[in-house]
């Protein structure tokens, strides 16, 4: 059935889901776990409130949660091999010439001390020190969409890596050694490049920009970077003759050095900031990029390197792409239960996270498939009758009905979706007009 609205085709969505599951089917030796994995991912895509094994089993129509629990704990399958399949799947559906790799971490709040890698540590998820597991992730973002393509569980040194009994109880493999978060990021980037992922840029926040080893790795692989750094970072200017703090350099810039450009479209319009860049090398390949908030004057600093000369607008584009991984975390946790697991074991954590990444990648692929081709004219504005494109949350909302043969009244749901997207388009145009008006005079 082709439904009311743009790009919503239940039969095509069903076929795409089966294709996604066929991609990983060979990772399971027996038909039973293969069917359980399919049911697990389908339940992650459902509207069930808490996506732990009990609720997923209930959603799948199982009599007990045992099959779902065994899928994560003891069934023989390789989560890293499925992760590789997810990476290839994302590149096939979202890959473009403008793709960027993004590194970042997210926290998983836990109770107790038994979950692998858990300890009291700072997490941006809570904005403070909490009892948390921390996962370091790699995302791929392009003009077609964004999705998570790799993950590493951070294992603290003193409280975990050096505690043999604790490692054994949590199933941490012997080969898992302590690695800093930037080191884990470098491992994922290297693995993606070795697997044939073709990108020109990597971006990340201060936790990764401050690490010289990660920057050296990227330069050795010929991959450009735009990495945030602290205001206290010292850079060399004046053809390398002078070293100064980044914030001191920014304070000495004349008004003519600043250029207002958009870091990409946000929910309420283009995200305009003032930008300046200063060459920090002698070959035109290294820069300090500075972003200034037009309203608050707050400054953000980036160290940049590229194997070729690039314009300011390219560095701004890459810097603006970093927020895509935050959107991935929000969608993965809010839509497919990335953080809903109730497992403590090292293997179970990686398996749940990987299947959630597959569910998110499938939603991103549907969104890209449903988005109409854009005309070449970049100044074209949407007509007043155009709804917004299908988003990942909207698609996940629809899937529970469209892929469930027992559901009732799918047409009513689709009519509501069409109305909702028209309403959101009207609100977005209003926000854009309000945001663009002061920009024209800024």
Short mmCIF file of C-alpha atoms in Angstrom, two decimals:
data_model
loop_
_atom_site.label_atom_id
_atom_site.label_comp_id
_atom_site.label_asym_id
_atom_site.label_seq_id
_atom_site.Cartn_x
_atom_site.Cartn_y
_atom_site.Cartn_z
CA UNK A 1 0.00 0.00 0.00
CA UNK A 2 1.34 3.41 -0.95
CA UNK A 3 0.06 5.77 1.68
CA UNK A 4 -0.89 9.38 1.81
CA UNK A 5 2.15 11.62 2.11
CA UNK A 6 5.61 11.92 0.59
CA UNK A 7 7.89 8.90 0.41
CA UNK A 8 5.81 6.56 2.62
CA UNK A 9 5.58 3.13 1.01
CA UNK A 10 4.81 0.30 3.45
CA UNK A 11 5.71 -2.45 0.98
CA UNK A 12 9.05 -0.85 0.19
CA UNK A 13 9.81 -0.32 3.87
CA UNK A 14 9.05 -3.96 4.58
CA UNK A 15 11.32 -5.04 1.73
CA UNK A 16 14.12 -2.77 2.97
CA UNK A 17 13.81 -4.21 6.48
CA UNK A 18 14.12 -7.75 5.15
CA UNK A 19 17.16 -6.72 3.11
CA UNK A 20 18.79 -5.23 6.19
CA UNK A 21 18.19 -8.41 8.17
CA UNK A 22 19.39 -10.59 5.30
CA UNK A 23 22.67 -8.69 5.43
CA UNK A 24 23.44 -9.99 8.94
CA UNK A 25 21.71 -13.38 8.63
CA UNK A 26 24.96 -15.19 7.85
CA UNK A 27 26.44 -14.11 11.19
CA UNK A 28 24.13 -16.59 12.97
CA UNK A 29 24.81 -20.29 12.48
CA UNK A 30 21.34 -21.51 13.43
CA UNK A 31 17.90 -20.45 12.31
CA UNK A 32 16.58 -19.89 15.86
CA UNK A 33 18.99 -17.09 16.89
CA UNK A 34 18.67 -15.64 13.41
CA UNK A 35 14.90 -15.35 13.91
CA UNK A 36 15.41 -13.99 17.42
CA UNK A 37 17.78 -11.30 16.12
CA UNK A 38 15.18 -10.28 13.56
CA UNK A 39 12.51 -10.09 16.26
CA UNK A 40 14.89 -8.16 18.51
CA UNK A 41 15.59 -5.46 15.90
CA UNK A 42 11.92 -5.24 14.92
CA UNK A 43 10.98 -4.77 18.57
CA UNK A 44 13.65 -2.04 18.91
CA UNK A 45 11.83 -0.26 16.09
CA UNK A 46 8.47 -0.60 17.84
CA UNK A 47 6.75 1.89 20.13
CA UNK A 48 7.32 -0.20 23.27
CA UNK A 49 8.36 2.19 26.03
CA UNK A 50 11.31 0.32 27.58
CA UNK A 51 13.40 -1.73 25.19
CA UNK A 52 14.92 -4.30 27.57
CA UNK A 53 14.74 -8.05 26.93
CA UNK A 54 11.51 -8.53 28.87
CA UNK A 55 9.64 -5.84 26.98
CA UNK A 56 11.18 -6.76 23.63
CA UNK A 57 10.17 -10.41 24.12
CA UNK A 58 6.62 -9.35 24.99
CA UNK A 59 6.48 -7.12 21.90
CA UNK A 60 7.74 -10.00 19.75
CA UNK A 61 5.02 -12.34 21.06
CA UNK A 62 7.41 -14.64 22.92
CA UNK A 63 6.19 -16.53 25.97
CA UNK A 64 9.37 -15.81 27.95
CA UNK A 65 12.36 -13.42 27.66
CA UNK A 66 14.81 -16.34 27.52
CA UNK A 67 15.54 -16.27 23.75
CA UNK A 68 16.21 -12.52 23.81
CA UNK A 69 18.47 -12.85 26.86
CA UNK A 70 20.41 -15.73 25.34
CA UNK A 71 20.86 -13.72 22.13
CA UNK A 72 22.78 -11.12 24.13
CA UNK A 73 24.54 -13.40 26.61
CA UNK A 74 25.40 -16.84 25.28
CA UNK A 75 24.34 -17.46 21.67
CA UNK A 76 27.32 -17.85 19.34
CA UNK A 77 27.63 -14.83 17.05
CA UNK A 78 30.19 -12.11 16.47
CA UNK A 79 28.97 -8.60 17.31
CA UNK A 80 32.03 -7.05 15.64
CA UNK A 81 31.17 -8.81 12.37
CA UNK A 82 27.63 -7.41 12.56
CA UNK A 83 29.15 -4.01 13.33
CA UNK A 84 31.12 -4.31 10.08
CA UNK A 85 27.88 -5.11 8.26
CA UNK A 86 26.25 -2.01 9.76
CA UNK A 87 29.15 0.14 8.58
CA UNK A 88 28.85 -1.15 5.01
CA UNK A 89 25.06 -0.72 5.12
CA UNK A 90 25.39 2.91 6.22
CA UNK A 91 27.89 3.69 3.48
CA UNK A 92 25.67 2.12 0.84
CA UNK A 93 22.65 4.20 1.83
CA UNK A 94 24.19 7.43 3.11
CA UNK A 95 27.62 7.56 1.48
CA UNK A 96 28.45 10.71 -0.52
CA UNK A 97 31.54 12.70 -1.43
CA UNK A 98 30.88 15.12 1.45
CA UNK A 99 30.89 12.45 4.18
CA UNK A 100 32.54 13.22 7.54
CA UNK A 101 33.55 10.93 10.41
CA UNK A 102 32.65 12.20 13.90
CA UNK A 103 33.98 10.92 17.22
CA UNK A 104 32.31 11.45 20.58
CA UNK A 105 31.30 9.65 23.74
CA UNK A 106 28.04 9.18 25.60
CA UNK A 107 27.23 7.92 29.07
CA UNK A 108 24.93 5.14 30.24
CA UNK A 109 23.76 5.78 33.81
CA UNK A 110 23.84 2.61 35.92
CA UNK A 111 23.26 1.45 39.47
CA UNK A 112 25.69 -0.86 41.23
CA UNK A 113 29.27 -1.77 40.43
CA UNK A 114 28.97 -4.97 38.39
CA UNK A 115 28.35 -3.61 34.86
CA UNK A 116 31.47 -3.75 32.69
CA UNK A 117 33.39 -0.48 32.80
CA UNK A 118 31.09 1.26 35.26
CA UNK A 119 32.50 3.74 37.77
CA UNK A 120 31.79 7.23 39.04
CA UNK A 121 32.96 9.48 36.22
CA UNK A 122 31.90 12.62 34.41
CA UNK A 123 29.35 12.20 31.66
CA UNK A 124 27.77 14.83 29.47
CA UNK A 125 24.59 12.76 29.56
CA UNK A 126 23.98 13.92 33.13
CA UNK A 127 26.25 16.96 33.04
CA UNK A 128 28.03 15.85 36.22
CA UNK A 129 29.91 12.95 37.80
CA UNK A 130 27.65 9.90 38.02
CA UNK A 131 27.89 6.11 38.24
CA UNK A 132 28.20 5.50 34.54
CA UNK A 133 29.41 3.35 31.69
CA UNK A 134 30.94 5.39 28.88
CA UNK A 135 30.90 4.36 25.25
CA UNK A 136 33.06 6.02 22.60
CA UNK A 137 31.33 6.10 19.20
CA UNK A 138 32.12 6.83 15.59
CA UNK A 139 29.42 8.32 13.35
CA UNK A 140 29.23 8.90 9.63
CA UNK A 141 27.40 12.02 8.43
CA UNK A 142 26.70 13.29 4.95
CA UNK A 143 24.09 15.29 3.08
CA UNK A 144 22.07 12.05 2.90
CA UNK A 145 21.89 11.47 6.66
CA UNK A 146 23.84 10.28 9.66
CA UNK A 147 24.25 7.08 11.69
CA UNK A 148 26.57 5.39 14.18
CA UNK A 149 29.05 2.97 12.59
CA UNK A 150 31.32 1.84 15.46
CA UNK A 151 31.51 1.67 19.25
CA UNK A 152 33.99 0.96 22.02
CA UNK A 153 33.24 0.53 25.73
CA UNK A 154 35.67 2.62 27.76
CA UNK A 155 37.38 0.50 30.42
CA UNK A 156 38.88 2.61 33.26
CA UNK A 157 42.41 1.67 34.20
CA UNK A 158 42.71 1.39 37.98
CA UNK A 159 39.14 0.28 38.78
CA UNK A 160 38.83 -2.23 35.94
CA UNK A 161 41.89 -2.98 33.85
CA UNK A 162 43.98 -3.78 36.92
CA UNK A 163 41.27 -5.74 38.75
CA UNK A 164 41.42 -9.30 37.41
CA UNK A 165 38.52 -10.66 39.46
CA UNK A 166 36.23 -7.83 38.47
CA UNK A 167 37.13 -8.27 34.81
CA UNK A 168 36.38 -11.99 35.00
CA UNK A 169 32.98 -11.48 36.62
CA UNK A 170 31.97 -9.01 33.89
CA UNK A 171 33.30 -11.18 31.07
CA UNK A 172 35.94 -8.68 29.95
CA UNK A 173 38.25 -10.53 27.53
CA UNK A 174 41.94 -10.86 28.38
CA UNK A 175 42.99 -8.91 25.29
CA UNK A 176 41.02 -5.82 26.35
CA UNK A 177 43.58 -3.35 27.67
CA UNK A 178 43.35 0.19 28.95
CA UNK A 179 43.05 2.80 26.22
CA UNK A 180 42.20 6.47 26.49
CA UNK A 181 39.08 7.72 24.76
CA UNK A 182 41.08 9.43 21.97
CA UNK A 183 42.97 6.14 21.48
CA UNK A 184 39.69 4.28 21.14
CA UNK A 185 38.54 6.91 18.65
CA UNK A 186 41.74 6.45 16.66
CA UNK A 187 41.22 2.68 16.58
CA UNK A 188 37.71 3.09 15.17
CA UNK A 189 38.81 5.64 12.58
CA UNK A 190 41.69 3.41 11.45
CA UNK A 191 39.36 0.41 11.23
CA UNK A 192 36.88 2.38 9.12
CA UNK A 193 39.58 3.61 6.76
CA UNK A 194 41.06 0.11 6.48
CA UNK A 195 37.58 -1.18 5.62
CA UNK A 196 37.36 1.21 2.68
CA UNK A 197 35.35 4.09 4.15
CA UNK A 198 36.21 7.06 1.95
CA UNK A 199 36.13 10.40 3.76
CA UNK A 200 38.22 13.55 3.73
CA UNK A 201 37.44 14.84 7.22
CA UNK A 202 37.16 13.91 10.89
CA UNK A 203 35.71 16.17 13.58
CA UNK A 204 35.24 15.93 17.33
CA UNK A 205 35.11 17.93 20.55
CA UNK A 206 37.87 19.02 22.94
CA UNK A 207 38.38 15.59 24.47
CA UNK A 208 39.71 14.44 21.09
CA UNK A 209 41.15 17.67 19.69
CA UNK A 210 43.52 18.01 22.65
CA UNK A 211 45.15 14.64 21.93
CA UNK A 212 48.28 15.00 19.74
CA UNK A 213 48.37 11.28 19.05
CA UNK A 214 44.95 11.33 17.38
CA UNK A 215 45.89 14.36 15.29
CA UNK A 216 49.14 12.67 14.23
CA UNK A 217 47.25 9.52 13.24
CA UNK A 218 44.89 11.48 11.00
CA UNK A 219 47.73 13.36 9.35
CA UNK A 220 49.60 10.11 8.70
CA UNK A 221 46.49 8.75 6.95
CA UNK A 222 46.00 11.94 4.92
CA UNK A 223 42.65 12.69 6.57
CA UNK A 224 41.84 16.31 7.35
CA UNK A 225 40.47 17.29 10.73
CA UNK A 226 38.56 20.10 12.44
CA UNK A 227 38.89 19.31 16.15
CA UNK A 228 37.77 21.52 19.03
CA UNK A 229 40.42 22.56 21.55
CA UNK A 230 40.53 24.57 24.77
CA UNK A 231 40.97 28.34 24.79
CA UNK A 232 44.30 27.82 26.55
CA UNK A 233 45.77 25.86 23.64
CA UNK A 234 48.98 27.45 22.40
CA UNK A 235 49.37 27.91 18.66
CA UNK A 236 52.14 29.27 16.49
CA UNK A 237 51.39 32.30 14.32
CA UNK A 238 53.37 34.79 12.22
CA UNK A 239 54.95 32.05 10.11
CA UNK A 240 55.66 30.03 13.24
CA UNK A 241 57.70 32.77 14.89
CA UNK A 242 55.26 33.45 17.75
CA UNK A 243 53.46 31.13 20.18
CA UNK A 244 50.31 32.38 21.90
CA UNK A 245 47.15 31.15 23.59
CA UNK A 246 44.19 30.68 21.27
CA UNK A 247 42.02 33.15 23.18
CA UNK A 248 44.77 35.78 23.12
CA UNK A 249 45.00 35.40 19.34
CA UNK A 250 41.23 35.86 19.03
CA UNK A 251 41.25 39.02 21.16
CA UNK A 252 43.77 40.68 18.84
CA UNK A 253 41.81 40.08 15.63
CA UNK A 254 40.41 43.12 13.82
CA UNK A 255 36.71 43.31 12.95
CA UNK A 256 37.55 42.64 9.30
CA UNK A 257 38.84 39.15 10.22
CA UNK A 258 35.37 37.91 11.14
CA UNK A 259 32.96 36.42 8.58
CA UNK A 260 29.38 35.44 9.27
CA UNK A 261 28.60 32.02 7.84
CA UNK A 262 26.13 29.23 8.56
CA UNK A 263 27.36 26.06 10.25
CA UNK A 264 24.43 24.19 8.69
CA UNK A 265 20.68 24.10 9.00
CA UNK A 266 19.17 23.64 12.44
CA UNK A 267 15.62 22.94 13.53
CA UNK A 268 14.87 26.67 13.55
CA UNK A 269 16.94 27.80 10.60
CA UNK A 270 20.56 28.24 9.54
CA UNK A 271 23.01 28.28 12.48
CA UNK A 272 24.86 31.52 11.83
CA UNK A 273 28.09 32.32 13.69
CA UNK A 274 30.98 34.67 13.16
CA UNK A 275 34.12 32.84 12.04
CA UNK A 276 37.79 33.74 11.80
CA UNK A 277 40.80 31.65 10.82
CA UNK A 278 44.50 32.13 11.34
CA UNK A 279 47.22 30.18 9.57
CA UNK A 280 49.36 28.30 12.11
CA UNK A 281 51.88 26.78 9.71
CA UNK A 282 53.91 27.81 6.73
CA UNK A 283 52.23 25.74 4.02
CA UNK A 284 48.58 26.85 4.18
CA UNK A 285 47.45 23.49 5.55
CA UNK A 286 47.17 24.32 9.29
CA UNK A 287 44.76 26.77 10.85
CA UNK A 288 43.24 27.89 14.09
CA UNK A 289 39.51 28.25 13.42
CA UNK A 290 37.50 30.45 15.81
CA UNK A 291 33.72 30.52 16.15
CA UNK A 292 31.98 33.43 17.86
CA UNK A 293 28.34 33.37 18.95
CA UNK A 294 26.78 36.60 17.60
CA UNK A 295 24.47 36.90 20.62
CA UNK A 296 26.68 35.96 23.57
CA UNK A 297 30.15 36.51 22.14
CA UNK A 298 31.20 33.04 23.36
CA UNK A 299 34.23 31.68 21.52
CA UNK A 300 34.98 28.13 20.42
CA UNK A 301 38.36 27.10 19.01
CA UNK A 302 39.37 24.38 16.53
CA UNK A 303 42.71 23.07 15.34
CA UNK A 304 42.48 22.29 11.63
CA UNK A 305 44.69 20.43 9.19
CA UNK A 306 44.05 19.37 5.62
CA UNK A 307 46.25 17.67 3.03
CA UNK A 308 45.32 20.42 0.55
CA UNK A 309 44.36 24.06 0.75
CA UNK A 310 40.67 24.60 1.50
CA UNK A 311 38.46 27.68 1.89
CA UNK A 312 37.07 28.90 5.19
CA UNK A 313 33.61 27.70 4.19
CA UNK A 314 34.83 24.09 4.07
CA UNK A 315 36.24 24.23 7.59
CA UNK A 316 32.98 25.82 8.79
CA UNK A 317 30.99 23.02 7.16
CA UNK A 318 33.02 20.32 8.87
CA UNK A 319 32.89 22.08 12.25
CA UNK A 320 29.09 22.31 11.96
CA UNK A 321 28.85 18.61 11.18
CA UNK A 322 30.05 17.65 14.67
CA UNK A 323 26.55 18.12 16.07
CA UNK A 324 25.29 15.25 13.92
CA UNK A 325 26.63 12.70 16.40
CA UNK A 326 24.65 14.36 19.20
CA UNK A 327 21.57 13.90 17.04
CA UNK A 328 22.55 10.26 16.56
CA UNK A 329 22.78 9.74 20.32
CA UNK A 330 19.42 11.42 20.86
CA UNK A 331 17.74 9.30 18.18
CA UNK A 332 19.46 6.07 19.24
CA UNK A 333 18.44 6.48 22.88
CA UNK A 334 15.02 7.95 22.24
CA UNK A 335 13.93 5.81 19.29
CA UNK A 336 15.71 2.42 19.40
CA UNK A 337 16.67 1.98 23.05
CA UNK A 338 20.45 2.34 22.86
CA UNK A 339 20.55 2.87 26.63
CA UNK A 340 17.60 0.65 27.64
CA UNK A 341 19.61 -2.52 28.18
CA UNK A 342 19.68 -4.39 31.49
CA UNK A 343 22.89 -6.36 31.01
CA UNK A 344 26.21 -6.28 32.85
CA UNK A 345 28.41 -8.49 30.71
CA UNK A 346 30.98 -7.08 28.28
CA UNK A 347 29.75 -9.21 25.38
CA UNK A 348 26.07 -8.49 26.06
CA UNK A 349 26.74 -4.74 26.09
CA UNK A 350 28.42 -4.84 22.69
CA UNK A 351 25.66 -7.01 21.24
CA UNK A 352 22.81 -4.80 22.41
CA UNK A 353 24.59 -1.63 21.25
CA UNK A 354 25.35 -3.15 17.85
CA UNK A 355 21.77 -4.24 17.21
CA UNK A 356 20.53 -0.80 18.28
CA UNK A 357 23.03 0.74 15.82
CA UNK A 358 21.57 -1.48 13.09
CA UNK A 359 18.04 -0.32 13.94
CA UNK A 360 19.14 3.32 13.81
CA UNK A 361 20.96 2.76 10.50
CA UNK A 362 17.80 1.23 9.05
CA UNK A 363 15.77 4.30 10.09
CA UNK A 364 18.39 6.59 8.56
CA UNK A 365 18.31 4.56 5.34
CA UNK A 366 14.50 4.86 5.19
CA UNK A 367 14.72 8.61 5.75
CA UNK A 368 17.27 8.96 2.94
CA UNK A 369 15.21 6.76 0.63
CA UNK A 370 12.04 8.74 1.32
CA UNK A 371 13.65 12.16 0.85
CA UNK A 372 12.94 13.54 -2.63
CA UNK A 373 15.84 14.61 -4.82
CA UNK A 374 16.64 18.29 -4.38
CA UNK A 375 16.74 20.68 -7.35
CA UNK A 376 20.08 22.14 -8.25
CA UNK A 377 19.09 25.69 -7.23
CA UNK A 378 20.28 26.18 -3.62
CA UNK A 379 18.12 29.32 -3.25
CA UNK A 380 14.90 27.45 -3.88
CA UNK A 381 12.41 27.74 -1.05
CA UNK A 382 9.83 25.12 -0.20
CA UNK A 383 6.31 25.78 -1.35
CA UNK A 384 3.74 26.50 1.33
CA UNK A 385 2.11 23.16 0.55
CA UNK A 386 5.29 21.10 1.05
CA UNK A 387 5.50 19.01 4.25
CA UNK A 388 8.87 18.54 5.91
CA UNK A 389 10.85 15.48 4.90
CA UNK A 390 10.34 12.32 6.87
CA UNK A 391 12.52 12.32 9.98
CA UNK A 392 13.92 9.35 11.91
CA UNK A 393 11.44 9.83 14.83
CA UNK A 394 8.50 10.13 12.43
CA UNK A 395 9.51 6.98 10.54
CA UNK A 396 9.94 5.02 13.77
CA UNK A 397 6.49 6.22 14.85
CA UNK A 398 4.97 4.93 11.62
CA UNK A 399 6.82 1.61 11.53
CA UNK A 400 4.92 0.12 14.46
CA UNK A 401 1.76 0.21 12.39
CA UNK A 402 3.07 -0.27 8.87
CA UNK A 403 5.23 -3.34 9.63
CA UNK A 404 2.79 -4.94 12.06
CA UNK A 405 0.10 -6.97 10.27
CA UNK A 406 -2.02 -7.04 13.45
CA UNK A 407 -2.25 -3.25 13.67
CA UNK A 408 -5.44 -1.41 12.86
CA UNK A 409 -6.20 1.69 10.80
CA UNK A 410 -2.80 2.42 9.26
CA UNK A 411 -4.40 4.97 6.93
CA UNK A 412 -5.52 7.09 9.86
CA UNK A 413 -1.98 7.06 11.25
CA UNK A 414 -0.58 8.09 7.87
CA UNK A 415 -3.08 10.92 7.54
CA UNK A 416 -1.96 12.20 10.94
CA UNK A 417 1.66 11.96 9.82
CA UNK A 418 0.93 13.97 6.71
CA UNK A 419 -0.88 16.66 8.72
CA UNK A 420 1.87 16.76 11.33
CA UNK A 421 4.63 17.26 8.76
CA UNK A 422 2.70 20.06 7.03
CA UNK A 423 2.26 21.76 10.41
CA UNK A 424 5.97 21.35 11.20
CA UNK A 425 6.87 22.81 7.79
CA UNK A 426 4.82 25.92 8.55
CA UNK A 427 6.53 26.33 11.92
CA UNK A 428 9.96 25.83 10.38
CA UNK A 429 9.37 28.49 7.71
CA UNK A 430 8.34 30.93 10.43
CA UNK A 431 11.50 30.18 12.43
CA UNK A 432 13.67 30.56 9.32
CA UNK A 433 12.16 33.95 8.49
CA UNK A 434 12.72 35.20 12.05
CA UNK A 435 16.31 33.97 12.11
CA UNK A 436 17.25 35.22 8.64
CA UNK A 437 15.87 38.73 9.16
CA UNK A 438 18.57 39.93 11.62
CA UNK A 439 21.25 38.00 9.71
CA UNK A 440 20.76 40.15 6.65
CA UNK A 441 21.77 43.22 8.63
CA UNK A 442 24.44 41.49 10.80
#
